[in-house]
Amino acid sequence: MADFDDKNKFPPTFESQQPEHDVDELSMGKGDLLGKEGVDPVLEAKMHLINNAIDEIGMTRYQWKLFILNGFGYAVDSLILLIQSIIAGYAQYEFNPSYDNGLTIAVYVGMLVGALFWGLSADVIGRKYAFNVSLLISSVFCIVAGASPNWIVLGLFTCLSAFGAGGNLVLDTAVFLEYLPSKDQWLLTLMAAWWGLGQLIAGLFAWAFLPNYSCPGYPSETGVPCNWNTNPGWRYVWFANGALVFVMSILRITVIRLKETPKFLVGEGKDAEVVETLQFIAKKYNKPCSLTLDQMEACGVTGAANNQRRGSVSAHAKSRFSFAEVWVHLKGLFVTKRLGLSTSLIWFSWLLIGLAYPLYNVFLPVYLKTRGAALGGLSQSQQWRNYAIANACSIPSPILAGFMCRSKWFWGRRGTMIIGALVTMAFFFAYTQVRNNDENLGFTAAISFCLNIYYGTLYAYTPEVLPSAHRGTGNGVSIGLNRFMGIMSAVIATYADTSTPVPIYICAALYIAMAIVAAAFPFEPMGNRSS
């Protein structure tokens, strides 16, 4: 194995082999975020070479295509989550279930299992498989859910559609990040605008179908029969959503043929494929790329140093499909004290937002309905119009967060999350003083905007500070914990009155905790390159 420069962790001959370029343009002067953790010097050296090559190539149409196609996953995740919440009450009129919050639990169970399954599979077999099939799985079960004959079957298909969608937030961020030049990593935060677009689409579907194609209430109370003929609105919402997701899944396969990410391949020891992938992109878009196989091989064999280092871990167990493989990826997230602290705080943040977000947003239709009546009454059309307007306000906030997180004035990613959490908390407290319909809409829109400054930044920050070889697992557990708390929020809502301001106060307190945790994060990606 070649000797290393201890300071830079890459072969000393590397710089002399590079063509003359502006250092700021290539960002080669930047450090690798986890480069000082000393987990595997060989892997760190190769990762440094890959980051230099990606910076040298810069942004191309390949990354912009990924921005759009991966954004579909964000949109679908929010679509599935909100649509089940929106249609639940109308399906209850028809099926009269014994447990009203069953759909909420079903969707979060599906997303929990999906996040863990697709997240781990990303580290075991690669990123591209879930990218190609997850949306297709979701679309099929969305369409089938619209034809459900009873509450239990509806819950099953809602769960299965969520399973397909649940892995997208794990994979989409990882895939996009691992192709991004370091100076453009802030785009990962901006990509959360697709989440807001999904919320807007959900609101528009509700506004289009539910007011005119739904029962007025339970047949026992209204005397109006409630069946497929008189209550098709919620089914139309599922059909329309499934058709849209199907189109998105086809576009993912046809617009781009995703190559496995170089940062996954390097952990597999496939140096030749790393160079081939990067050279292919550079050649296709007429960009420079001076990375060679000789440079990669000069670093040594990935994992060889780990086998001799006490307490360190390799990228895989002896058997890929075993509990030992799961343990390897979990252990890799805690291999140093600083990395372990970072992982723990990230997971705790996802627990907090996982409880706060559903308590307010998933049960918002109930709160809006009761507040609308208390404030003088709103028609169904007006309620869902306001719901769509509020969701539309969540689109620009990740764009603002993207610009904030690259600015020293806002202390990078951590400062952006602190500001987003505290401002959201302030509007939560203010929301309890709403007295008329206009105030209700205004504060709802403001909360929707501010909340996604924090949420969008956390989505981007999480994969940025996780090691590449274990990024899928760490991100999957993060999203999984979020979904678990979504299940708990449904249980809480069963025994709490969501029409009162109490959940609002709880959410506000949770956002204070999120701000404190964000301030304690040990890593700041701004000015550094993701590993």
Short mmCIF file of C-alpha atoms in Angstrom, two decimals:
data_model
loop_
_atom_site.label_atom_id
_atom_site.label_comp_id
_atom_site.label_asym_id
_atom_site.label_seq_id
_atom_site.Cartn_x
_atom_site.Cartn_y
_atom_site.Cartn_z
CA MET A 1 0.00 0.00 0.00
CA ALA A 2 1.26 3.47 -0.87
CA ASP A 3 2.49 5.83 1.83
CA PHE A 4 0.12 8.63 2.75
CA ASP A 5 0.47 12.26 3.58
CA ASP A 6 -0.95 12.27 7.12
CA LYS A 7 -2.29 15.75 6.75
CA ASN A 8 -4.23 15.33 3.54
CA LYS A 9 -4.84 11.58 3.55
CA PHE A 10 -4.13 11.09 -0.14
CA PRO A 11 -1.04 10.04 -2.15
CA PRO A 12 1.44 12.97 -2.29
CA THR A 13 1.76 12.63 -6.05
CA PHE A 14 -1.94 13.39 -6.62
CA GLU A 15 -1.74 17.19 -6.84
CA SER A 16 1.08 17.04 -9.34
CA GLN A 17 -1.07 14.88 -11.60
CA GLN A 18 -3.90 17.40 -11.74
CA PRO A 19 -4.36 19.94 -14.55
CA GLU A 20 -4.19 23.59 -13.61
CA HIS A 21 -7.63 24.84 -12.53
CA ASP A 22 -8.87 27.51 -10.24
CA VAL A 23 -8.89 26.06 -6.72
CA ASP A 24 -12.10 27.86 -5.73
CA GLU A 25 -13.85 26.58 -8.83
CA LEU A 26 -12.93 22.96 -8.11
CA SER A 27 -13.30 23.30 -4.32
CA MET A 28 -10.23 21.07 -3.96
CA GLY A 29 -9.10 23.23 -1.09
CA LYS A 30 -12.10 22.13 0.96
CA GLY A 31 -11.80 19.40 3.54
CA ASP A 32 -13.89 16.25 3.53
CA LEU A 33 -16.43 16.48 6.34
CA LEU A 34 -15.57 13.16 7.99
CA GLY A 35 -11.95 13.14 6.80
CA LYS A 36 -10.58 13.87 10.26
CA GLU A 37 -12.44 11.00 11.89
CA GLY A 38 -9.72 8.54 10.87
CA VAL A 39 -12.07 5.62 10.30
CA ASP A 40 -10.33 4.20 7.21
CA PRO A 41 -7.40 6.17 5.73
CA VAL A 42 -7.61 4.29 2.43
CA LEU A 43 -11.32 4.96 2.00
CA GLU A 44 -10.83 8.58 3.01
CA ALA A 45 -8.06 8.99 0.43
CA LYS A 46 -10.21 7.52 -2.33
CA MET A 47 -13.20 9.58 -1.25
CA HIS A 48 -11.01 12.68 -1.50
CA LEU A 49 -10.11 11.76 -5.07
CA ILE A 50 -13.77 11.16 -5.95
CA ASN A 51 -14.83 14.48 -4.42
CA ASN A 52 -12.09 16.24 -6.41
CA ALA A 53 -13.29 14.56 -9.60
CA ILE A 54 -16.94 15.48 -8.98
CA ASP A 55 -15.91 19.08 -8.24
CA GLU A 56 -13.81 19.11 -11.39
CA ILE A 57 -16.74 17.93 -13.52
CA GLY A 58 -19.15 20.37 -11.84
CA MET A 59 -22.91 20.58 -12.40
CA THR A 60 -24.24 18.99 -15.58
CA ARG A 61 -27.65 18.10 -16.98
CA TYR A 62 -27.18 14.71 -15.33
CA GLN A 63 -27.44 16.27 -11.85
CA TRP A 64 -30.33 18.54 -12.88
CA LYS A 65 -32.23 15.50 -14.15
CA LEU A 66 -31.61 13.84 -10.79
CA PHE A 67 -32.88 16.98 -9.04
CA ILE A 68 -36.21 16.59 -10.82
CA LEU A 69 -36.52 12.80 -10.80
CA ASN A 70 -35.41 12.44 -7.19
CA GLY A 71 -37.73 15.30 -6.32
CA PHE A 72 -40.59 13.07 -7.45
CA GLY A 73 -39.83 10.86 -4.45
CA TYR A 74 -40.16 13.80 -2.07
CA ALA A 75 -43.49 14.74 -3.65
CA VAL A 76 -44.87 11.19 -3.50
CA ASP A 77 -43.93 10.78 0.15
CA SER A 78 -45.93 13.85 1.14
CA LEU A 79 -48.74 12.91 -1.25
CA ILE A 80 -49.30 9.49 0.32
CA LEU A 81 -49.04 10.87 3.84
CA LEU A 82 -51.53 13.69 3.36
CA ILE A 83 -53.97 11.91 1.08
CA GLN A 84 -54.70 9.19 3.63
CA SER A 85 -55.35 11.94 6.17
CA ILE A 86 -57.58 13.87 3.78
CA ILE A 87 -59.76 10.96 2.68
CA ALA A 88 -59.96 9.11 6.00
CA GLY A 89 -63.08 10.89 7.23
CA TYR A 90 -64.97 10.33 3.98
CA ALA A 91 -64.03 6.65 3.90
CA GLN A 92 -65.27 6.38 7.49
CA TYR A 93 -68.71 7.62 6.42
CA GLU A 94 -68.89 4.67 4.04
CA PHE A 95 -67.26 1.91 6.10
CA ASN A 96 -68.08 3.04 9.68
CA PRO A 97 -64.88 1.51 11.19
CA SER A 98 -64.41 0.70 14.85
CA TYR A 99 -60.99 2.44 14.93
CA ASP A 100 -60.99 5.80 13.16
CA ASN A 101 -57.23 6.40 13.12
CA GLY A 102 -56.46 3.03 11.51
CA LEU A 103 -55.38 4.59 8.20
CA THR A 104 -52.88 6.88 9.91
CA ILE A 105 -51.27 3.91 11.64
CA ALA A 106 -51.34 1.92 8.37
CA VAL A 107 -49.57 4.63 6.37
CA TYR A 108 -46.89 5.15 9.00
CA VAL A 109 -46.29 1.41 9.41
CA GLY A 110 -45.79 1.17 5.65
CA MET A 111 -43.43 4.12 5.62
CA LEU A 112 -41.54 2.80 8.65
CA VAL A 113 -40.96 -0.61 7.05
CA GLY A 114 -40.21 1.01 3.70
CA ALA A 115 -37.60 3.37 5.17
CA LEU A 116 -35.79 0.55 6.98
CA PHE A 117 -36.03 -1.91 4.08
CA TRP A 118 -34.97 0.43 1.29
CA GLY A 119 -32.42 2.18 3.50
CA LEU A 120 -30.60 -1.01 4.41
CA SER A 121 -30.86 -2.38 0.88
CA ALA A 122 -29.16 0.80 -0.35
CA ASP A 123 -26.07 -0.10 1.66
CA VAL A 124 -26.24 -3.82 0.85
CA ILE A 125 -27.06 -4.01 -2.88
CA GLY A 126 -26.90 -0.38 -4.01
CA ARG A 127 -28.91 2.76 -4.58
CA LYS A 128 -30.20 2.36 -8.12
CA TYR A 129 -32.61 -0.56 -7.60
CA ALA A 130 -34.92 1.29 -5.21
CA PHE A 131 -34.69 4.37 -7.45
CA ASN A 132 -36.07 2.34 -10.36
CA VAL A 133 -38.86 0.35 -8.68
CA SER A 134 -40.06 2.10 -5.50
CA LEU A 135 -42.41 4.59 -7.16
CA LEU A 136 -43.86 1.90 -9.42
CA ILE A 137 -44.76 -0.20 -6.39
CA SER A 138 -46.38 2.80 -4.73
CA SER A 139 -48.41 3.76 -7.80
CA VAL A 140 -49.92 0.30 -8.23
CA PHE A 141 -51.19 0.14 -4.66
CA CYS A 142 -52.46 3.74 -4.77
CA ILE A 143 -54.73 2.83 -7.67
CA VAL A 144 -55.86 -0.40 -6.01
CA ALA A 145 -56.57 1.46 -2.74
CA GLY A 146 -59.22 3.49 -4.57
CA ALA A 147 -61.19 0.31 -5.24
CA SER A 148 -61.09 -0.97 -1.64
CA PRO A 149 -64.32 -2.73 -0.59
CA ASN A 150 -63.89 -2.16 3.17
CA TRP A 151 -61.84 -0.34 5.81
CA ILE A 152 -59.37 -3.18 6.46
CA VAL A 153 -58.52 -3.64 2.78
CA LEU A 154 -58.14 0.14 2.41
CA GLY A 155 -55.70 0.12 5.32
CA LEU A 156 -53.72 -2.74 3.76
CA PHE A 157 -53.31 -1.06 0.39
CA THR A 158 -52.56 2.29 2.01
CA CYS A 159 -49.80 0.54 3.96
CA LEU A 160 -48.38 -1.10 0.82
CA SER A 161 -48.43 2.15 -1.16
CA ALA A 162 -46.59 3.81 1.73
CA PHE A 163 -44.05 0.97 1.75
CA GLY A 164 -43.11 1.81 -1.84
CA ALA A 165 -42.97 5.53 -1.16
CA GLY A 166 -41.28 5.21 2.23
CA GLY A 167 -37.82 4.52 0.88
CA ASN A 168 -37.70 7.53 -1.40
CA LEU A 169 -36.64 10.07 1.18
CA VAL A 170 -33.82 7.72 2.14
CA LEU A 171 -32.57 7.05 -1.38
CA ASP A 172 -33.35 10.31 -3.15
CA THR A 173 -31.19 12.40 -0.87
CA ALA A 174 -28.33 9.88 -0.93
CA VAL A 175 -28.30 9.48 -4.72
CA PHE A 176 -28.48 13.21 -5.40
CA LEU A 177 -25.87 14.07 -2.76
CA GLU A 178 -23.38 11.50 -4.02
CA TYR A 179 -23.32 13.10 -7.47
CA LEU A 180 -23.28 16.74 -6.31
CA PRO A 181 -20.23 19.02 -6.53
CA SER A 182 -19.43 20.37 -3.07
CA LYS A 183 -20.26 23.97 -3.99
CA ASP A 184 -23.76 22.84 -4.97
CA GLN A 185 -24.58 20.66 -1.94
CA TRP A 186 -27.01 23.35 -0.78
CA LEU A 187 -29.32 22.15 -3.56
CA LEU A 188 -30.09 19.16 -1.37
CA THR A 189 -31.95 21.51 0.96
CA LEU A 190 -33.71 23.23 -1.93
CA MET A 191 -34.92 19.85 -3.20
CA ALA A 192 -37.33 19.73 -0.26
CA ALA A 193 -39.49 22.18 -2.24
CA TRP A 194 -40.75 19.05 -4.00
CA TRP A 195 -42.20 17.95 -0.64
CA GLY A 196 -44.25 21.15 -0.58
CA LEU A 197 -45.32 20.57 -4.17
CA GLY A 198 -46.62 17.15 -3.14
CA GLN A 199 -48.58 18.77 -0.32
CA LEU A 200 -50.05 21.27 -2.76
CA ILE A 201 -51.10 18.51 -5.16
CA ALA A 202 -52.77 16.64 -2.29
CA GLY A 203 -54.68 19.78 -1.38
CA LEU A 204 -55.74 20.37 -4.99
CA PHE A 205 -56.95 16.77 -5.35
CA ALA A 206 -59.04 17.22 -2.19
CA TRP A 207 -60.44 20.54 -3.39
CA ALA A 208 -61.29 19.06 -6.80
CA PHE A 209 -63.03 15.86 -5.74
CA LEU A 210 -64.21 15.90 -2.13
CA PRO A 211 -66.66 18.84 -1.94
CA ASN A 212 -68.83 17.65 -4.86
CA TYR A 213 -68.46 13.87 -4.74
CA SER A 214 -68.84 12.98 -1.06
CA CYS A 215 -71.49 11.99 1.47
CA PRO A 216 -72.56 14.74 3.88
CA GLY A 217 -71.88 12.49 6.86
CA TYR A 218 -72.68 9.14 8.44
CA PRO A 219 -75.90 7.65 6.96
CA SER A 220 -77.27 7.10 10.47
CA GLU A 221 -77.05 10.84 11.10
CA THR A 222 -77.97 12.27 7.68
CA GLY A 223 -80.30 9.62 6.29
CA VAL A 224 -78.33 9.76 3.01
CA PRO A 225 -76.93 6.41 1.77
CA CYS A 226 -73.13 6.36 1.61
CA ASN A 227 -71.63 4.01 -0.97
CA TRP A 228 -69.53 3.99 -4.15
CA ASN A 229 -72.28 5.82 -6.07
CA THR A 230 -72.85 8.60 -3.56
CA ASN A 231 -69.35 8.85 -2.04
CA PRO A 232 -66.78 8.33 -4.84
CA GLY A 233 -64.72 11.46 -4.07
CA TRP A 234 -62.11 9.81 -1.86
CA ARG A 235 -61.73 7.02 -4.43
CA TYR A 236 -61.14 9.57 -7.18
CA VAL A 237 -58.40 11.11 -5.06
CA TRP A 238 -56.61 7.74 -4.85
CA PHE A 239 -57.06 7.03 -8.57
CA ALA A 240 -55.74 10.46 -9.58
CA ASN A 241 -52.80 10.15 -7.20
CA GLY A 242 -51.94 6.65 -8.39
CA ALA A 243 -52.01 7.75 -12.04
CA LEU A 244 -49.71 10.68 -11.29
CA VAL A 245 -47.23 8.51 -9.36
CA PHE A 246 -47.27 5.94 -12.19
CA VAL A 247 -46.29 8.63 -14.69
CA MET A 248 -43.48 9.71 -12.36
CA SER A 249 -42.20 6.13 -12.07
CA ILE A 250 -42.09 5.75 -15.86
CA LEU A 251 -40.20 9.03 -16.22
CA ARG A 252 -37.61 7.81 -13.73
CA ILE A 253 -36.84 4.82 -15.91
CA THR A 254 -36.98 6.53 -19.30
CA VAL A 255 -35.47 9.99 -18.72
CA ILE A 256 -32.28 8.74 -17.10
CA ARG A 257 -30.59 5.39 -16.75
CA LEU A 258 -29.15 5.77 -13.30
CA LYS A 259 -25.63 4.51 -12.78
CA GLU A 260 -24.64 3.32 -9.33
CA THR A 261 -23.14 6.17 -7.32
CA PRO A 262 -19.32 6.35 -7.19
CA LYS A 263 -19.34 6.68 -3.40
CA PHE A 264 -21.21 3.39 -3.06
CA LEU A 265 -18.92 1.68 -5.56
CA VAL A 266 -15.75 2.77 -3.77
CA GLY A 267 -16.98 1.11 -0.58
CA GLU A 268 -17.40 -2.07 -2.62
CA GLY A 269 -13.80 -1.86 -3.80
CA LYS A 270 -14.90 -1.32 -7.41
CA ASP A 271 -12.39 1.36 -8.30
CA ALA A 272 -12.58 0.69 -12.04
CA GLU A 273 -16.36 1.26 -12.06
CA VAL A 274 -15.90 4.48 -10.06
CA VAL A 275 -13.54 5.86 -12.70
CA GLU A 276 -15.69 4.57 -15.56
CA THR A 277 -18.85 6.23 -14.18
CA LEU A 278 -17.23 9.61 -13.61
CA GLN A 279 -15.41 9.56 -16.94
CA PHE A 280 -18.68 8.66 -18.68
CA ILE A 281 -20.47 11.70 -17.22
CA ALA A 282 -17.53 13.98 -18.01
CA LYS A 283 -17.32 12.78 -21.61
CA LYS A 284 -21.08 12.97 -22.20
CA TYR A 285 -21.31 16.58 -21.03
CA ASN A 286 -17.89 17.74 -22.29
CA LYS A 287 -16.45 18.30 -18.83
CA PRO A 288 -12.89 17.69 -17.62
CA CYS A 289 -12.15 14.68 -15.40
CA SER A 290 -8.53 13.77 -14.65
CA LEU A 291 -9.27 10.89 -12.28
CA THR A 292 -7.54 7.63 -13.28
CA LEU A 293 -7.61 4.06 -12.05
CA ASP A 294 -3.92 4.27 -11.17
CA GLN A 295 -4.63 7.11 -8.74
CA MET A 296 -7.36 5.09 -7.05
CA GLU A 297 -5.30 1.91 -6.81
CA ALA A 298 -2.32 3.83 -5.45
CA CYS A 299 -4.33 4.52 -2.30
CA GLY A 300 -4.46 0.85 -1.37
CA VAL A 301 -7.27 -1.61 -0.73
CA THR A 302 -10.43 -0.28 0.93
CA GLY A 303 -11.07 -1.96 4.27
CA ALA A 304 -7.58 -3.42 4.59
CA ALA A 305 -6.56 -0.83 7.15
CA ASN A 306 -9.81 -1.36 9.06
CA ASN A 307 -9.11 -5.02 9.62
CA GLN A 308 -6.01 -4.08 11.58
CA ARG A 309 -7.56 -1.23 13.57
CA ARG A 310 -9.21 -1.98 16.87
CA GLY A 311 -12.79 -0.77 17.08
CA SER A 312 -13.13 -0.02 13.38
CA VAL A 313 -15.54 -1.65 10.96
CA SER A 314 -15.53 -2.63 7.32
CA ALA A 315 -18.28 -1.81 4.83
CA HIS A 316 -19.81 -5.30 4.87
CA ALA A 317 -20.08 -8.52 6.84
CA LYS A 318 -18.98 -11.87 5.40
CA SER A 319 -22.58 -12.53 4.34
CA ARG A 320 -24.48 -9.63 2.80
CA PHE A 321 -27.90 -11.01 3.70
CA SER A 322 -27.54 -11.58 7.43
CA PHE A 323 -28.05 -9.88 10.78
CA ALA A 324 -24.30 -9.40 10.90
CA GLU A 325 -24.58 -7.12 7.86
CA VAL A 326 -27.17 -4.99 9.66
CA TRP A 327 -24.89 -4.80 12.69
CA VAL A 328 -21.93 -3.72 10.56
CA HIS A 329 -23.85 -0.78 9.14
CA LEU A 330 -25.25 0.25 12.53
CA LYS A 331 -21.83 -0.01 14.15
CA GLY A 332 -20.33 2.06 11.36
CA LEU A 333 -22.48 5.00 12.46
CA PHE A 334 -20.86 5.01 15.94
CA VAL A 335 -17.26 4.13 15.12
CA THR A 336 -15.93 7.35 16.70
CA LYS A 337 -17.29 9.35 19.64
CA ARG A 338 -17.97 12.42 17.51
CA LEU A 339 -19.72 10.41 14.81
CA GLY A 340 -21.71 8.55 17.44
CA LEU A 341 -22.83 11.82 19.04
CA SER A 342 -23.82 13.18 15.64
CA THR A 343 -25.84 10.06 14.78
CA SER A 344 -27.61 10.06 18.16
CA LEU A 345 -28.60 13.73 17.93
CA ILE A 346 -29.84 13.31 14.36
CA TRP A 347 -32.00 10.36 15.35
CA PHE A 348 -33.36 12.28 18.34
CA SER A 349 -34.25 15.20 16.04
CA TRP A 350 -36.19 12.87 13.77
CA LEU A 351 -38.08 11.52 16.79
CA LEU A 352 -39.09 15.05 17.78
CA ILE A 353 -40.19 16.18 14.33
CA GLY A 354 -41.90 12.81 13.86
CA LEU A 355 -44.24 13.63 16.72
CA ALA A 356 -44.64 17.36 16.11
CA TYR A 357 -45.36 17.23 12.38
CA PRO A 358 -48.24 14.67 12.41
CA LEU A 359 -49.86 16.13 15.52
CA TYR A 360 -50.26 19.43 13.73
CA ASN A 361 -50.28 18.66 10.00
CA VAL A 362 -51.82 15.20 9.66
CA PHE A 363 -54.71 16.16 11.96
CA LEU A 364 -54.97 19.68 10.57
CA PRO A 365 -58.17 18.89 8.59
CA VAL A 366 -59.95 18.09 11.87
CA TYR A 367 -58.69 21.26 13.48
CA LEU A 368 -59.57 23.36 10.42
CA LYS A 369 -63.07 21.91 10.32
CA THR A 370 -63.80 22.66 13.96
CA ARG A 371 -62.21 26.10 13.84
CA GLY A 372 -64.09 26.91 10.66
CA ALA A 373 -67.39 26.15 12.37
CA ALA A 374 -66.39 28.12 15.47
CA LEU A 375 -65.41 31.10 13.36
CA GLY A 376 -68.72 31.30 11.55
CA GLY A 377 -68.62 28.30 9.25
CA LEU A 378 -66.77 27.42 6.09
CA SER A 379 -68.09 25.33 3.22
CA GLN A 380 -66.20 22.19 2.27
CA SER A 381 -64.93 23.92 -0.84
CA GLN A 382 -63.59 26.82 1.23
CA GLN A 383 -61.95 24.49 3.73
CA TRP A 384 -60.07 22.57 1.05
CA ARG A 385 -59.23 25.77 -0.81
CA ASN A 386 -57.57 27.09 2.33
CA TYR A 387 -55.84 23.74 2.83
CA ALA A 388 -54.36 23.97 -0.67
CA ILE A 389 -53.23 27.57 -0.11
CA ALA A 390 -51.50 26.66 3.15
CA ASN A 391 -49.72 23.73 1.52
CA ALA A 392 -48.60 25.93 -1.38
CA CYS A 393 -46.74 28.09 1.16
CA SER A 394 -44.48 25.13 1.99
CA ILE A 395 -42.91 25.24 -1.49
CA PRO A 396 -40.82 28.45 -1.26
CA SER A 397 -39.49 27.85 2.27
CA PRO A 398 -36.92 25.16 1.29
CA ILE A 399 -35.73 27.55 -1.43
CA LEU A 400 -35.12 30.20 1.23
CA ALA A 401 -33.53 27.57 3.50
CA GLY A 402 -31.21 26.53 0.67
CA PHE A 403 -29.82 30.05 0.39
CA MET A 404 -29.66 30.45 4.18
CA CYS A 405 -27.72 27.23 4.76
CA ARG A 406 -24.88 28.33 2.47
CA SER A 407 -24.51 31.69 4.22
CA LYS A 408 -22.17 32.38 7.15
CA TRP A 409 -24.67 35.00 8.34
CA PHE A 410 -27.04 32.19 9.33
CA TRP A 411 -24.38 29.81 10.74
CA GLY A 412 -24.83 27.32 7.89
CA ARG A 413 -27.13 24.31 8.17
CA ARG A 414 -27.30 24.31 11.95
CA GLY A 415 -28.20 27.98 12.18
CA THR A 416 -30.87 27.58 9.52
CA MET A 417 -32.48 24.76 11.51
CA ILE A 418 -32.35 26.78 14.73
CA ILE A 419 -34.01 29.78 13.08
CA GLY A 420 -36.62 27.61 11.35
CA ALA A 421 -37.52 25.79 14.57
CA LEU A 422 -37.78 28.93 16.73
CA VAL A 423 -39.82 30.93 14.22
CA THR A 424 -42.19 27.95 13.79
CA MET A 425 -42.55 27.74 17.56
CA ALA A 426 -43.50 31.42 17.73
CA PHE A 427 -46.23 31.00 15.11
CA PHE A 428 -47.54 27.88 16.89
CA PHE A 429 -48.09 29.90 20.06
CA ALA A 430 -49.62 32.76 18.09
CA TYR A 431 -51.96 30.38 16.28
CA THR A 432 -53.88 29.68 19.47
CA GLN A 433 -55.12 33.29 19.40
CA VAL A 434 -56.78 33.06 15.98
CA ARG A 435 -60.26 34.62 16.04
CA ASN A 436 -61.47 34.78 12.42
CA ASN A 437 -61.22 32.90 9.15
CA ASP A 438 -58.65 35.24 7.59
CA GLU A 439 -56.35 34.96 10.61
CA ASN A 440 -56.78 31.20 10.54
CA LEU A 441 -55.64 30.99 6.93
CA GLY A 442 -52.82 33.47 7.44
CA PHE A 443 -51.29 31.72 10.44
CA THR A 444 -51.72 28.29 8.88
CA ALA A 445 -49.86 29.47 5.79
CA ALA A 446 -47.11 31.07 7.92
CA ILE A 447 -46.60 27.88 9.93
CA SER A 448 -46.50 25.81 6.77
CA PHE A 449 -43.79 28.12 5.42
CA CYS A 450 -41.63 28.28 8.56
CA LEU A 451 -41.95 24.60 9.45
CA ASN A 452 -40.40 23.52 6.16
CA ILE A 453 -37.33 25.71 6.70
CA TYR A 454 -36.39 23.35 9.52
CA TYR A 455 -37.75 20.18 7.97
CA GLY A 456 -36.16 20.73 4.56
CA THR A 457 -32.77 21.49 6.09
CA LEU A 458 -32.88 18.44 8.37
CA TYR A 459 -33.67 16.23 5.37
CA ALA A 460 -30.53 17.51 3.64
CA TYR A 461 -28.27 17.67 6.70
CA THR A 462 -28.86 14.03 7.68
CA PRO A 463 -27.23 12.30 4.67
CA GLU A 464 -24.52 15.00 4.47
CA VAL A 465 -23.03 14.06 7.84
CA LEU A 466 -23.39 10.27 7.53
CA PRO A 467 -20.51 8.11 6.23
CA SER A 468 -21.08 6.95 2.66
CA ALA A 469 -20.83 3.21 3.33
CA HIS A 470 -23.57 3.41 5.97
CA ARG A 471 -25.56 6.39 4.67
CA GLY A 472 -28.60 4.37 3.60
CA THR A 473 -28.87 2.63 6.97
CA GLY A 474 -28.40 5.79 9.01
CA ASN A 475 -30.85 7.72 6.89
CA GLY A 476 -33.32 4.82 6.91
CA VAL A 477 -33.28 4.59 10.70
CA SER A 478 -33.76 8.38 10.88
CA ILE A 479 -36.84 8.28 8.67
CA GLY A 480 -37.99 5.09 10.41
CA LEU A 481 -37.92 6.80 13.82
CA ASN A 482 -39.88 9.64 12.29
CA ARG A 483 -42.53 7.20 11.06
CA PHE A 484 -42.65 5.41 14.41
CA MET A 485 -43.54 8.67 16.13
CA GLY A 486 -46.20 9.18 13.45
CA ILE A 487 -47.78 5.95 14.65
CA MET A 488 -47.60 7.18 18.23
CA SER A 489 -49.23 10.47 17.20
CA ALA A 490 -52.22 8.51 15.89
CA VAL A 491 -52.54 6.74 19.24
CA ILE A 492 -52.27 10.08 21.04
CA ALA A 493 -54.91 11.58 18.79
CA THR A 494 -57.27 8.73 19.66
CA TYR A 495 -57.28 9.72 23.32
CA ALA A 496 -56.75 13.48 22.94
CA ASP A 497 -59.03 16.11 21.52
CA THR A 498 -57.26 17.42 18.41
CA SER A 499 -59.87 20.15 18.04
CA THR A 500 -58.37 21.97 21.06
CA PRO A 501 -55.17 24.07 21.09
CA VAL A 502 -53.37 21.49 23.28
CA PRO A 503 -51.55 19.74 20.39
CA ILE A 504 -50.43 23.18 19.19
CA TYR A 505 -48.76 23.91 22.53
CA ILE A 506 -47.13 20.49 22.53
CA CYS A 507 -45.77 21.06 19.04
CA ALA A 508 -44.38 24.45 20.02
CA ALA A 509 -42.48 22.92 22.95
CA LEU A 510 -41.09 20.20 20.68
CA TYR A 511 -39.71 22.83 18.31
CA ILE A 512 -37.82 24.48 21.17
CA ALA A 513 -36.16 21.12 21.82
CA MET A 514 -35.34 20.78 18.10
CA ALA A 515 -33.57 24.13 18.11
CA ILE A 516 -31.45 23.13 21.12
CA VAL A 517 -30.48 19.82 19.49
CA ALA A 518 -29.58 21.55 16.22
CA ALA A 519 -27.21 23.86 18.11
CA ALA A 520 -25.49 20.79 19.59
CA PHE A 521 -24.80 19.03 16.25
CA PRO A 522 -21.01 18.43 16.07
CA PHE A 523 -20.66 18.70 12.27
CA GLU A 524 -21.33 21.64 9.94
CA PRO A 525 -21.36 20.75 6.22
CA MET A 526 -21.00 24.35 5.05
CA GLY A 527 -17.46 24.77 3.71
CA ASN A 528 -16.84 21.01 3.75
CA ARG A 529 -17.50 18.14 1.37
CA SER A 530 -19.71 15.18 2.14
CA SER A 531 -17.91 11.86 2.47
#
